[in-house]
Coordinates of C-alpha atoms in Angstrom, one line a residue:
Chain A
M1186 CA 17.1 -4.7 -22.9
L1187 CA 15.7 -8.1 -23.6
S1188 CA 18.8 -9.9 -22.4
L1189 CA 19.1 -7.7 -19.3
H1190 CA 15.5 -8.6 -18.6
K1191 CA 16.1 -12.3 -19.2
D1192 CA 19.3 -12.4 -16.8
S1193 CA 17.4 -10.7 -14.1
F1194 CA 14.6 -13.4 -14.3
Y1195 CA 17.0 -16.2 -14.2
S1196 CA 19.0 -14.9 -11.1
L1197 CA 15.7 -14.1 -9.5
F1198 CA 14.2 -17.5 -9.9
K1199 CA 17.5 -19.1 -8.9
Q1200 CA 17.1 -17.2 -5.8
H1201 CA 13.6 -18.2 -5.2
E1202 CA 14.2 -21.9 -5.6
F1203 CA 17.3 -21.6 -3.6
Y1204 CA 15.3 -20.1 -0.6
L1205 CA 12.6 -22.6 -1.1
S1206 CA 15.2 -25.4 -1.0
L1207 CA 16.8 -23.9 2.1
L1208 CA 13.5 -23.8 3.9
I1209 CA 12.6 -27.4 3.0
A1210 CA 16.1 -28.6 4.0
L1211 CA 15.7 -26.9 7.3
L1212 CA 12.2 -28.3 7.9
I1213 CA 13.6 -31.8 7.0
L1214 CA 16.6 -31.4 9.3
G1215 CA 14.3 -30.2 12.1
L1216 CA 11.8 -32.9 11.7
S1217 CA 14.5 -35.6 11.6
V1218 CA 15.8 -34.4 15.0
A1219 CA 12.5 -33.9 16.5
T1220 CA 10.7 -37.0 15.4
E1221 CA 11.9 -40.6 15.1
D1222 CA 9.6 -41.4 12.2
F1223 CA 10.1 -38.7 9.6
M1224 CA 13.3 -40.0 8.0
T1225 CA 12.0 -43.6 7.7
L1226 CA 11.3 -45.2 4.3
G1227 CA 7.7 -45.9 5.3
N1228 CA 6.9 -42.2 6.0
I1229 CA 8.6 -40.9 2.9
F1230 CA 6.6 -43.4 0.8
D1231 CA 3.3 -42.4 2.6
M1232 CA 4.2 -38.8 2.1
T1233 CA 4.9 -39.3 -1.7
V1234 CA 1.7 -41.2 -2.3
S1235 CA -0.5 -38.8 -0.5
S1236 CA 0.8 -35.8 -2.3
A1237 CA 0.9 -37.5 -5.8
I1238 CA -2.4 -36.1 -6.9
L1239 CA -1.3 -32.6 -5.9
G1240 CA 1.8 -33.0 -7.8
I1241 CA 0.3 -34.3 -10.9
M1242 CA -2.3 -31.5 -11.2
A1243 CA 0.4 -29.0 -10.3
C1244 CA 2.3 -30.0 -13.3
G1245 CA -0.8 -29.2 -15.5
L1246 CA -1.6 -25.9 -13.9
F1247 CA 2.1 -25.0 -14.2
V1248 CA 2.1 -25.4 -18.0
V1249 CA -1.1 -23.2 -18.2
L1250 CA 0.2 -20.5 -15.9
I1251 CA 3.4 -20.3 -18.0
A1252 CA 1.3 -19.8 -21.1
G1253 CA -0.3 -16.9 -19.3
G1254 CA -3.6 -18.6 -18.6
I1255 CA -5.2 -20.0 -15.6
D1256 CA -7.6 -22.9 -15.2
I1257 CA -10.0 -23.2 -12.2
S1258 CA -12.2 -25.9 -13.7
F1259 CA -9.8 -28.7 -13.5
P1260 CA -11.3 -30.4 -10.4
A1261 CA -14.6 -30.7 -12.2
I1262 CA -12.9 -32.0 -15.4
A1263 CA -11.1 -34.6 -13.2
A1264 CA -14.3 -35.6 -11.6
I1265 CA -16.0 -36.1 -15.0
G1266 CA -13.1 -38.2 -16.2
Q1267 CA -13.2 -40.2 -13.1
Y1268 CA -16.8 -40.8 -13.4
L1269 CA -16.7 -41.9 -17.0
M1270 CA -13.6 -44.1 -16.4
A1271 CA -15.2 -45.8 -13.3
T1272 CA -18.4 -46.4 -15.2
F1273 CA -16.5 -48.1 -18.0
V1274 CA -14.3 -50.1 -15.9
L1275 CA -17.2 -51.2 -13.7
A1276 CA -19.2 -52.3 -16.7
N1277 CA -16.4 -53.7 -19.0
G1278 CA -13.4 -54.3 -16.9
G1279 CA -10.2 -53.5 -18.8
N1280 CA -6.7 -52.4 -17.6
F1281 CA -4.9 -49.3 -16.4
A1282 CA -4.1 -48.3 -19.9
I1283 CA -7.7 -48.1 -20.8
A1284 CA -8.6 -46.4 -17.5
F1285 CA -5.9 -43.7 -18.0
A1286 CA -6.9 -43.2 -21.7
I1287 CA -10.6 -42.7 -20.9
A1288 CA -9.9 -40.2 -18.2
A1289 CA -7.2 -38.4 -20.0
L1290 CA -9.0 -38.1 -23.3
T1291 CA -12.0 -36.7 -21.4
G1292 CA -9.8 -34.1 -19.8
I1293 CA -8.2 -33.2 -23.0
A1294 CA -11.6 -32.8 -24.7
L1295 CA -13.0 -30.6 -21.9
G1296 CA -9.6 -28.7 -21.6
M1297 CA -9.9 -27.8 -25.2
V1298 CA -13.5 -26.6 -24.7
N1299 CA -12.0 -24.1 -22.2
A1300 CA -9.2 -23.2 -24.7
V1301 CA -11.6 -22.3 -27.4
L1302 CA -13.8 -20.2 -25.1
V1303 CA -10.7 -18.5 -23.5
Y1304 CA -9.2 -17.8 -26.9
K1305 CA -12.3 -17.0 -28.9
L1306 CA -14.1 -14.8 -26.3
K1307 CA -10.9 -13.0 -25.3
A1308 CA -12.2 -12.9 -21.6
P1309 CA -10.0 -13.4 -18.7
A1310 CA -9.3 -17.1 -18.4
I1311 CA -10.2 -17.1 -14.7
I1312 CA -13.7 -15.9 -15.4
I1313 CA -14.2 -18.4 -18.2
T1314 CA -12.9 -21.3 -16.2
I1315 CA -14.8 -20.4 -13.1
A1316 CA -18.0 -20.3 -15.3
M1317 CA -17.0 -23.7 -16.8
L1318 CA -16.4 -25.1 -13.5
N1319 CA -19.9 -24.5 -12.5
V1320 CA -21.2 -25.8 -15.9
Y1321 CA -19.0 -29.1 -15.7
F1322 CA -19.7 -29.7 -12.0
G1323 CA -23.4 -28.8 -12.2
L1324 CA -24.0 -31.1 -15.2
L1325 CA -21.9 -34.0 -13.7
I1326 CA -23.9 -34.0 -10.5
Y1327 CA -27.3 -33.6 -12.4
F1328 CA -26.6 -36.6 -14.7
S1329 CA -24.8 -38.8 -12.0
N1330 CA -27.2 -37.9 -9.3
G1331 CA -24.2 -37.4 -7.1
E1332 CA -24.0 -41.3 -6.7
W1333 CA -20.8 -42.9 -5.5
L1334 CA -19.1 -45.6 -7.5
Y1335 CA -17.2 -48.5 -5.8
G1336 CA -16.6 -52.2 -6.2
F1337 CA -13.8 -52.1 -8.7
P1338 CA -12.2 -55.1 -10.2
D1339 CA -9.3 -56.8 -8.4
W1340 CA -6.6 -55.4 -10.9
F1341 CA -7.8 -52.0 -10.1
M1342 CA -8.0 -52.4 -6.4
D1343 CA -4.4 -54.0 -6.2
G1344 CA -2.8 -51.4 -8.4
V1345 CA 0.7 -52.0 -9.9
E1346 CA 3.9 -52.4 -8.0
V1347 CA 7.4 -52.7 -9.5
L1348 CA 10.9 -53.0 -7.9
R1349 CA 9.4 -54.5 -4.8
F1350 CA 11.9 -55.1 -1.9
T1351 CA 11.8 -55.8 1.7
A1352 CA 13.4 -53.0 3.8
S1353 CA 15.2 -53.4 7.1
D1354 CA 12.0 -52.5 9.0
G1355 CA 10.5 -55.8 7.6
Y1356 CA 7.9 -54.1 5.4
D1357 CA 7.8 -54.5 1.6
Y1358 CA 8.2 -51.3 -0.4
G1359 CA 8.1 -50.8 -4.2
L1360 CA 7.1 -48.2 -6.8
N1361 CA 3.4 -48.2 -6.8
L1362 CA 0.9 -46.7 -9.2
P1363 CA 0.6 -43.2 -7.6
M1364 CA 4.4 -42.9 -7.4
M1365 CA 5.1 -44.1 -10.9
T1366 CA 2.5 -41.9 -12.4
L1367 CA 3.9 -38.9 -10.6
L1368 CA 7.4 -39.7 -11.8
A1369 CA 6.2 -40.1 -15.3
V1370 CA 4.2 -36.9 -15.2
I1371 CA 7.1 -34.9 -13.9
A1372 CA 9.5 -36.4 -16.5
L1373 CA 7.1 -35.8 -19.4
T1374 CA 6.3 -32.0 -18.2
S1375 CA 10.1 -31.5 -17.8
I1376 CA 10.9 -32.7 -21.3
L1377 CA 7.9 -30.7 -22.7
M1378 CA 8.8 -27.5 -21.1
N1379 CA 12.7 -27.7 -21.3
K1380 CA 13.5 -29.7 -24.3
T1381 CA 10.8 -29.2 -27.0
R1382 CA 10.1 -26.3 -29.2
I1383 CA 6.5 -26.2 -28.0
G1384 CA 7.7 -25.7 -24.5
R1385 CA 9.8 -22.6 -25.6
Q1386 CA 6.9 -21.3 -27.4
I1387 CA 4.7 -21.7 -24.3
Y1388 CA 7.2 -19.6 -22.3
A1389 CA 7.4 -17.1 -25.2
M1390 CA 3.6 -16.8 -25.4
G1391 CA 3.2 -16.2 -21.6
G1392 CA 6.1 -13.6 -21.5
N1393 CA 4.6 -11.6 -24.4
S1394 CA 1.8 -12.9 -26.4
D1395 CA 1.8 -10.0 -28.9
A1396 CA 5.6 -10.5 -29.6
A1397 CA 5.0 -14.3 -29.8
S1398 CA 2.2 -14.0 -32.4
R1399 CA 4.3 -11.5 -34.4
I1400 CA 7.1 -14.1 -34.6
G1401 CA 4.7 -16.6 -36.0
I1402 CA 3.7 -18.7 -33.0
N1403 CA 0.3 -20.1 -33.2
G1404 CA -1.6 -18.7 -30.3
F1405 CA -4.7 -20.7 -30.7
G1406 CA -2.9 -23.9 -31.2
L1407 CA -0.8 -23.4 -28.1
N1408 CA -4.0 -22.6 -26.1
L1409 CA -5.5 -25.8 -27.2
F1410 CA -2.4 -27.5 -26.2
V1411 CA -1.9 -26.1 -22.7
Y1412 CA -5.6 -26.4 -21.6
G1413 CA -5.7 -29.8 -23.2
Y1414 CA -2.4 -30.8 -21.2
M1415 CA -4.0 -29.4 -18.0
G1416 CA -7.2 -31.6 -18.7
A1417 CA -5.0 -34.7 -19.4
M1418 CA -3.3 -34.1 -16.0
A1419 CA -6.6 -33.7 -14.3
G1420 CA -7.7 -37.0 -15.9
I1421 CA -4.6 -38.9 -14.8
A1422 CA -4.7 -37.5 -11.3
A1423 CA -8.4 -38.6 -11.1
V1424 CA -7.5 -42.3 -11.9
V1425 CA -4.7 -42.2 -9.4
Q1426 CA -7.0 -40.8 -6.8
T1427 CA -9.7 -43.4 -7.6
Q1428 CA -7.0 -46.0 -7.2
I1429 CA -5.9 -44.6 -3.8
T1430 CA -9.3 -44.2 -2.3
Q1431 CA -10.9 -47.2 -4.1
S1432 CA -14.1 -45.3 -4.8
V1433 CA -15.4 -42.3 -6.8
A1434 CA -17.3 -39.4 -5.0
P1435 CA -18.3 -36.9 -7.6
N1436 CA -17.5 -33.9 -5.2
S1437 CA -14.4 -35.3 -3.5
L1438 CA -12.0 -33.0 -5.6
M1439 CA -14.0 -29.8 -5.3
G1440 CA -12.2 -27.0 -3.7
F1441 CA -8.8 -28.6 -4.6
E1442 CA -8.2 -25.9 -7.3
L1443 CA -7.0 -23.3 -4.8
T1444 CA -4.7 -25.9 -3.0
V1445 CA -3.0 -26.6 -6.4
L1446 CA -2.7 -23.0 -7.3
A1447 CA -1.1 -22.3 -3.9
A1448 CA 1.5 -25.1 -4.5
V1449 CA 2.3 -23.8 -8.1
V1450 CA 2.7 -20.1 -7.0
L1451 CA 4.6 -21.2 -3.9
G1452 CA 7.2 -22.6 -6.3
G1453 CA 7.7 -19.2 -7.9
T1454 CA 5.4 -19.5 -11.0
S1455 CA 4.2 -16.1 -12.0
M1456 CA 0.5 -15.6 -12.4
S1457 CA 1.1 -13.2 -15.2
G1458 CA 2.8 -15.9 -17.4
G1459 CA 6.3 -16.7 -18.8
K1460 CA 8.1 -17.0 -15.5
G1461 CA 8.7 -20.0 -13.4
T1462 CA 10.4 -23.6 -13.4
L1463 CA 9.1 -27.0 -12.8
L1464 CA 11.8 -27.5 -10.2
G1465 CA 10.1 -24.6 -8.3
V1466 CA 6.7 -26.2 -8.7
I1467 CA 7.9 -29.6 -7.3
L1468 CA 9.5 -27.8 -4.4
G1469 CA 6.3 -26.1 -3.7
V1470 CA 4.6 -29.4 -3.6
V1471 CA 7.3 -30.9 -1.5
L1472 CA 7.2 -28.0 0.9
L1473 CA 3.3 -28.4 1.4
A1474 CA 3.7 -32.1 1.7
V1475 CA 6.6 -32.0 4.3
L1476 CA 4.8 -29.2 6.2
K1477 CA 1.7 -31.3 6.6
N1478 CA 3.5 -34.6 7.3
G1479 CA 5.7 -32.9 9.8
L1480 CA 3.0 -31.2 11.8
T1481 CA 1.1 -34.5 11.9
L1482 CA 4.2 -36.4 13.2
L1483 CA 4.9 -33.6 15.7
G1484 CA 1.4 -34.2 17.1
V1485 CA 0.2 -30.6 16.2
P1486 CA -3.5 -30.7 16.1
S1487 CA -4.8 -30.6 12.6
Y1488 CA -6.4 -27.3 13.2
W1489 CA -3.1 -25.7 13.0
H1490 CA -2.1 -27.2 9.7
T1491 CA -4.1 -24.6 7.7
V1492 CA -2.9 -21.8 9.7
V1493 CA 0.8 -22.7 9.2
T1494 CA 0.1 -23.4 5.4
G1495 CA -1.4 -19.9 5.1
L1496 CA 1.3 -18.1 6.8
I1497 CA 4.0 -19.9 4.8
I1498 CA 2.1 -18.9 1.6
L1499 CA 1.8 -15.3 2.7
I1500 CA 5.4 -15.1 3.9
S1501 CA 6.8 -16.8 0.7
I1502 CA 4.8 -14.7 -1.7
S1503 CA 5.6 -11.3 0.2
M1504 CA 9.3 -12.3 -0.1
T1505 CA 8.9 -13.0 -3.8
A1506 CA 7.1 -9.6 -4.4
L1507 CA 9.6 -7.6 -2.4
N1508 CA 12.5 -9.3 -4.3
E1509 CA 10.9 -8.4 -7.6
K1510 CA 10.4 -4.9 -6.4
Q1511 CA 14.0 -4.5 -5.6
Q1512 CA 15.0 -6.2 -8.8
A1513 CA 12.8 -3.7 -10.8
K1514 CA 14.5 -0.8 -8.9
Q1515 CA 17.9 -2.1 -9.8
V1516 CA 17.0 -2.4 -13.5
A1517 CA 15.4 1.0 -13.5
Chain B
M746 CA -16.0 9.7 -16.5
N747 CA -18.7 9.6 -18.8
T748 CA -16.8 7.8 -21.5
L749 CA -15.7 5.3 -18.8
K750 CA -19.3 4.4 -18.2
L751 CA -20.4 4.0 -21.8
P752 CA -19.4 0.4 -22.4
T753 CA -21.3 -0.9 -19.5
D754 CA -24.6 0.6 -20.5
R755 CA -24.7 -1.9 -23.2
N756 CA -24.3 -4.6 -20.6
I757 CA -27.2 -3.2 -18.8
R758 CA -29.3 -3.5 -21.9
Y759 CA -28.3 -7.1 -22.3
L760 CA -29.1 -7.8 -18.8
L761 CA -32.5 -6.3 -19.0
M762 CA -33.1 -8.5 -22.2
I763 CA -32.0 -11.7 -20.4
L764 CA -34.0 -10.8 -17.4
A765 CA -37.1 -10.0 -19.4
A766 CA -36.7 -13.4 -21.2
I767 CA -36.4 -15.2 -18.0
M768 CA -39.5 -13.4 -16.6
A769 CA -41.6 -14.1 -19.6
L770 CA -40.4 -17.9 -19.5
M771 CA -41.3 -18.0 -15.9
A772 CA -44.7 -16.3 -16.4
F773 CA -45.5 -18.8 -19.3
S774 CA -44.5 -21.9 -17.5
L775 CA -45.4 -21.0 -13.9
G776 CA -48.1 -18.4 -14.3
G777 CA -48.9 -16.5 -11.0
T778 CA -46.8 -18.8 -8.7
F779 CA -43.7 -17.0 -9.9
F780 CA -45.0 -13.5 -9.2
S781 CA -46.9 -14.5 -6.0
L782 CA -46.0 -12.6 -2.9
T783 CA -44.5 -15.7 -1.2
N784 CA -42.1 -16.3 -4.0
L785 CA -41.1 -12.6 -4.3
Q786 CA -40.4 -12.3 -0.6
S787 CA -38.4 -15.6 -0.5
M788 CA -36.4 -14.3 -3.6
S789 CA -35.8 -10.9 -2.0
S790 CA -34.7 -12.7 1.4
Q791 CA -32.2 -14.9 -0.5
L792 CA -30.7 -12.3 -3.0
P793 CA -29.0 -9.9 -0.4
L794 CA -26.4 -12.4 0.9
L795 CA -25.0 -13.2 -2.5
G796 CA -25.5 -9.5 -3.3
I797 CA -23.3 -8.4 -0.5
F798 CA -20.6 -10.9 -1.5
A799 CA -20.8 -9.8 -5.1
L800 CA -20.3 -6.1 -4.1
A801 CA -17.5 -7.2 -1.8
M802 CA -15.9 -8.9 -4.9
A803 CA -16.7 -6.2 -7.3
V804 CA -15.2 -3.2 -5.6
C805 CA -11.8 -5.1 -5.7
M806 CA -12.3 -6.1 -9.2
L807 CA -13.0 -2.5 -10.2
T808 CA -9.2 -1.8 -9.3
G809 CA -8.2 -4.8 -11.4
G810 CA -7.9 -6.9 -8.2
I811 CA -9.9 -9.8 -6.7
N812 CA -10.7 -10.8 -3.2
L813 CA -10.8 -14.6 -2.6
S814 CA -10.8 -14.2 1.2
I815 CA -14.5 -12.7 1.4
I816 CA -15.9 -16.0 2.7
A817 CA -13.2 -16.6 5.1
T818 CA -13.4 -13.1 6.3
T819 CA -17.2 -13.3 6.7
N820 CA -16.8 -16.5 8.7
A821 CA -14.1 -14.9 11.0
C822 CA -16.5 -11.9 11.7
S823 CA -19.3 -14.2 12.5
L824 CA -17.1 -16.4 14.7
V825 CA -15.9 -13.4 16.6
M826 CA -19.3 -12.0 17.0
A827 CA -20.9 -15.2 18.0
S828 CA -18.3 -16.0 20.6
I829 CA -18.8 -12.5 22.3
I830 CA -22.6 -12.6 22.0
T831 CA -23.0 -16.1 23.6
L832 CA -21.0 -14.9 26.6
A833 CA -24.1 -12.9 27.7
P834 CA -27.0 -13.4 25.2
D835 CA -29.3 -11.1 26.9
S836 CA -27.1 -8.1 27.3
S837 CA -27.6 -5.5 24.6
L838 CA -24.2 -4.0 25.7
M839 CA -22.7 -7.4 24.7
L840 CA -24.3 -7.3 21.3
M841 CA -23.0 -3.9 20.7
A842 CA -19.5 -5.0 21.8
A843 CA -19.9 -8.1 19.5
L844 CA -20.8 -6.0 16.5
A845 CA -18.0 -3.7 17.0
A846 CA -15.6 -6.6 17.5
G847 CA -16.7 -8.0 14.1
L848 CA -16.2 -4.7 12.5
V849 CA -12.7 -4.4 13.9
T850 CA -12.0 -7.9 12.7
A851 CA -13.0 -7.0 9.2
V852 CA -11.0 -3.8 9.1
I853 CA -7.9 -5.7 10.3
V854 CA -8.3 -8.3 7.5
G855 CA -8.9 -5.6 5.0
L856 CA -5.8 -3.6 6.2
A857 CA -3.7 -6.7 5.9
N858 CA -4.9 -7.6 2.4
G859 CA -4.5 -3.9 1.3
F860 CA -1.1 -3.6 2.9
L861 CA 0.2 -6.9 1.1
I862 CA -1.3 -5.9 -2.2
A863 CA -0.6 -2.0 -2.2
Y864 CA 2.7 -1.8 -0.3
I865 CA 4.5 -5.3 -0.5
G866 CA 3.3 -5.7 -4.2
V867 CA 1.8 -9.1 -4.0
S868 CA -0.7 -9.9 -6.8
P869 CA -4.3 -9.6 -5.4
I870 CA -5.1 -13.1 -6.3
L871 CA -2.1 -14.6 -4.3
A872 CA -2.4 -12.1 -1.3
T873 CA -6.1 -13.0 -0.8
L874 CA -5.6 -16.7 -1.5
G875 CA -3.0 -16.8 1.3
M876 CA -5.1 -14.7 3.5
M877 CA -8.1 -17.0 2.7
T878 CA -5.9 -20.1 3.8
F879 CA -4.6 -18.4 6.8
I880 CA -8.0 -17.0 8.1
N881 CA -9.7 -20.4 7.4
G882 CA -7.1 -22.0 9.5
L883 CA -7.7 -19.5 12.3
N884 CA -11.4 -19.9 12.0
V885 CA -11.2 -23.7 12.5
L886 CA -8.5 -23.4 15.2
V887 CA -10.5 -20.7 17.4
S888 CA -13.8 -22.5 16.9
G889 CA -12.4 -26.0 17.1
G890 CA -14.6 -26.6 14.0
S891 CA -17.8 -26.5 16.0
V892 CA -21.1 -24.7 15.7
I893 CA -21.6 -21.5 17.8
S894 CA -25.3 -20.9 18.3
G895 CA -27.8 -19.2 20.6
F896 CA -28.3 -15.7 19.6
P897 CA -30.6 -13.1 21.0
D898 CA -33.7 -12.1 19.0
A899 CA -32.5 -8.6 18.3
L900 CA -29.8 -10.1 16.1
L901 CA -32.0 -12.7 14.5
L902 CA -34.4 -9.9 13.7
L903 CA -31.7 -8.3 11.5
G904 CA -31.6 -11.4 9.3
N905 CA -35.3 -12.5 9.4
G906 CA -37.4 -9.6 10.3
D907 CA -39.0 -7.3 7.8
I908 CA -40.3 -3.8 7.5
L909 CA -43.7 -3.4 5.9
G910 CA -43.2 -6.7 4.1
V911 CA -39.6 -5.9 3.0
P912 CA -37.1 -8.3 4.4
M913 CA -34.4 -6.7 6.5
P914 CA -31.5 -8.2 4.7
L915 CA -32.8 -6.6 1.5
I916 CA -32.9 -3.2 3.3
F917 CA -29.4 -3.6 4.5
F918 CA -28.3 -4.6 1.0
A919 CA -30.0 -1.6 -0.5
L920 CA -28.4 0.7 2.1
F921 CA -24.9 -0.7 1.5
A922 CA -25.2 -0.8 -2.3
I923 CA -26.5 2.8 -2.3
G924 CA -23.6 3.8 0.0
L925 CA -21.1 2.0 -2.2
W926 CA -22.7 3.7 -5.3
V927 CA -22.2 7.1 -3.8
I928 CA -18.6 6.3 -2.9
L929 CA -17.8 5.0 -6.4
E930 CA -19.6 7.6 -8.5
H931 CA -19.4 10.7 -6.3
T932 CA -16.3 10.8 -4.3
P933 CA -12.6 11.2 -5.1
L934 CA -12.0 7.7 -3.8
G935 CA -14.5 6.3 -6.3
R936 CA -12.8 8.1 -9.2
A937 CA -9.4 6.9 -8.0
I938 CA -10.8 3.3 -7.9
Y939 CA -11.9 3.5 -11.5
L940 CA -8.7 5.2 -12.6
I941 CA -6.5 2.6 -10.9
G942 CA -8.4 -0.2 -12.6
S943 CA -7.8 1.5 -16.0
N944 CA -4.2 2.3 -15.6
E945 CA -2.5 2.2 -12.1
K946 CA 0.8 3.7 -13.2
A947 CA -1.0 6.6 -14.9
S948 CA -3.1 7.2 -11.9
R949 CA -0.1 7.3 -9.7
F950 CA 1.8 9.7 -11.9
S951 CA -1.3 11.9 -12.1
G952 CA -1.1 12.4 -8.3
I953 CA -3.4 9.7 -6.9
N954 CA -2.1 8.0 -3.8
T955 CA -2.8 4.6 -5.3
Q956 CA -1.4 2.7 -2.4
K957 CA -3.7 4.4 0.1
S958 CA -6.7 4.0 -2.2
L959 CA -6.1 0.3 -2.6
V960 CA -6.0 -0.2 1.2
Y961 CA -9.4 1.5 1.3
V962 CA -10.8 -0.8 -1.3
Y963 CA -9.9 -3.9 0.5
I964 CA -11.1 -2.4 3.9
I965 CA -14.5 -1.6 2.1
S966 CA -14.5 -5.1 0.7
S967 CA -14.0 -6.6 4.3
I968 CA -16.7 -4.2 5.9
L969 CA -19.1 -5.7 3.4
C970 CA -18.1 -9.1 4.7
W971 CA -19.0 -8.0 8.2
L972 CA -22.4 -7.1 7.0
A973 CA -22.7 -10.4 5.3
A974 CA -21.6 -12.1 8.6
I975 CA -24.4 -10.4 10.6
I976 CA -27.0 -11.6 7.9
M977 CA -25.6 -15.1 7.7
M978 CA -25.5 -15.5 11.6
A979 CA -29.2 -14.4 11.7
K980 CA -30.3 -16.6 8.9
F981 CA -28.5 -19.7 10.1
N982 CA -28.9 -18.9 13.8
S983 CA -25.4 -20.1 14.0
A984 CA -21.7 -19.5 13.1
K985 CA -19.1 -22.1 11.9
A986 CA -15.9 -22.1 10.0
G987 CA -16.6 -23.4 6.4
Y988 CA -20.2 -21.8 6.0
G989 CA -21.1 -20.3 2.7
E990 CA -18.0 -21.5 0.7
S991 CA -20.0 -22.1 -2.3
Y992 CA -20.6 -18.4 -2.6
L993 CA -17.0 -17.5 -3.4
L994 CA -17.0 -18.4 -7.0
V995 CA -20.6 -17.4 -7.6
A996 CA -19.8 -13.9 -6.2
I997 CA -17.1 -13.6 -9.1
L998 CA -19.7 -14.8 -11.6
A999 CA -22.3 -12.3 -10.4
S1000 CA -19.9 -9.5 -10.6
V1001 CA -18.8 -10.3 -14.1
L1002 CA -22.3 -10.8 -15.2
G1003 CA -23.1 -7.5 -13.7
G1004 CA -20.6 -5.9 -16.2
I1005 CA -17.7 -5.5 -13.9
N1006 CA -14.6 -5.8 -15.9
P1007 CA -12.2 -8.2 -14.1
D1008 CA -9.2 -6.3 -15.5
G1009 CA -10.6 -3.2 -13.8
G1010 CA -11.9 0.2 -14.5
F1011 CA -15.5 -0.5 -15.8
G1012 CA -18.6 -1.6 -14.2
R1013 CA -21.4 -0.1 -12.1
I1014 CA -23.5 -1.1 -9.1
I1015 CA -26.9 -1.2 -11.1
G1016 CA -25.3 -3.9 -13.3
I1017 CA -24.6 -6.1 -10.4
F1018 CA -28.2 -5.5 -9.0
L1019 CA -29.6 -6.6 -12.4
A1020 CA -27.3 -9.6 -12.5
L1021 CA -28.4 -10.7 -9.1
L1022 CA -32.0 -10.5 -10.2
V1023 CA -31.2 -12.7 -13.3
L1024 CA -29.4 -15.3 -11.2
Q1025 CA -32.1 -15.2 -8.4
A1026 CA -35.0 -15.3 -10.8
L1027 CA -33.5 -18.2 -12.6
E1028 CA -32.8 -20.1 -9.3
S1029 CA -36.2 -19.5 -7.7
G1030 CA -38.2 -20.2 -11.0
L1031 CA -36.3 -23.4 -11.7
N1032 CA -36.7 -24.5 -8.1
L1033 CA -40.5 -23.9 -8.4
L1034 CA -40.4 -25.9 -11.6
G1035 CA -38.6 -28.8 -9.7
V1036 CA -35.4 -28.6 -11.6
S1037 CA -32.3 -29.8 -9.8
S1038 CA -30.2 -27.1 -8.3
Y1039 CA -27.1 -28.4 -9.9
L1040 CA -28.6 -27.9 -13.3
T1041 CA -29.4 -24.4 -12.1
M1042 CA -25.6 -24.1 -11.2
A1043 CA -24.7 -25.3 -14.7
L1044 CA -27.0 -22.7 -16.2
W1045 CA -25.5 -19.9 -14.3
G1046 CA -22.1 -20.7 -15.7
G1047 CA -23.8 -21.1 -19.1
I1048 CA -25.4 -17.7 -18.8
L1049 CA -22.1 -16.0 -18.0
I1050 CA -20.4 -17.6 -21.1
V1051 CA -23.3 -16.6 -23.4
F1052 CA -23.2 -13.0 -21.9
I1053 CA -19.6 -12.8 -22.5
A1054 CA -20.0 -14.1 -26.1
L1055 CA -22.8 -11.4 -26.6
Q1056 CA -20.4 -8.7 -25.6
K1057 CA -17.7 -10.0 -27.8
Y1058 CA -19.9 -10.4 -30.9
K1059 CA -21.5 -6.9 -30.7
S1060 CA -18.2 -4.9 -30.3

């Protein structure tokens, strides 16, 4: 029974990612024909940088969702990490290693607070993290007075760039800070979820937490880990966002939680845990990024962007649900 | 049914205790100011809007679902109504047509949500998240992101008038809350809602048309949004995409504080009413004390956590 179940998951999710890739390929093909700018190096760079924060946070939320949890509070966690990091950098200088460390450690600490509450109170994670979103964000604005921070040192403003080269269009390109961070985070998450014991345990816990605890998996420890990981990702994304926008506004990430959730579930990650792949999540992020970029290049008014995004989400999740239903019928 | 209700009665005791503590604290620190007619009236004109959103959220949560599209739906209704009213602000016929069009909008959204959840099998959080994004987009598209204002007095009265000193929104809230209470506790649909929340499969096998019931639930939730839209239009004297977004998560918070189990099956209207009193008393009291509204926001979240902890350690 278990193996049958597992096989149907795999064929199903291969399907989901297959259709998602097909959709993205069609979009890219259409956009390359319809617009001159889409397939340029410059545009692809811009697209990657502007979706880096979404991608980094999506990696974190993916891990939490696989574990069978959910986190709504991460934009507030990111904002707190960002604020502490910026305050430190403005007062003492430093370098990117210190900046990332401060924001990520703040995120880990606050994420672990979530984990303790979710695990010990046995209440739905969505409720606990909505409550904590209010607590974190309310306290941040109260103590920071909602003040903006800017005027960072030069090393922060300039960022980091490696592998710089001049393309045929005459512009300089290279891997910049947002891109390198995004790639590093994806690599880290991929190794974590596919190659390590802890990753397997996260899948197991999300699939069936009772069975997981019976075979000796430490549920509390894993909870600390996944919410801490989400917090770390939130903190890392916060540093990247500060570097891109060159300023800190305490409320700039608010409301972002549902966008990230949309990207992750678009990629086929199940809300009930245990099912989903990182590849799917990346495809979900890519789909949203290509869609937004394509509509802009086509000169579609920005009013339409949300409508189209909403429609794509509705269609995609409906197809997944119908697929699952059929699969369930076949198994029965 | 009685066994179903038992666990929430303890919640109601806790809520009364928390409420009494807040009242005592406010009486001690603010004296008569807190219990003055002005403050009570301002409290009772602020409470209904959040209250209606909480009801719209709670009725879905009772089935084990959630409705993330309530604010988007409300804005859609108010934009539809506003654009019809402003065509001829003095015509009462146009006002009626507008209200009807708003109701139709709400029912369509409810049907769509219900269909996705009950018949396609999309999880409620995803279906309503997608719907929220889609409707938000339509709202901005249709209105061009601008404010629509200029409503007749008849409409403004619905949100700002009072009968014998009781604000109209409070009367609407009371009527709809009682209506919902009757549906939940005294009709077959209500019984179906609690049973679906407890165990959907068992309800289906016991002969309840769970799919149809779920569609009704999301339509009821949307109709409450329509009422919220009327009150919001009257209160702000305008309609705009993006109004009231901060209410979304607070509505979930108020429902859970009111003893609605987010996994479904448990919770009563009276609990939500008490939770609203707690949140509103805290907000008004702290506001009078000159405490930052953001600290109030943090306290709301904190109270919910404490409340959940209390439930956990008593059981």
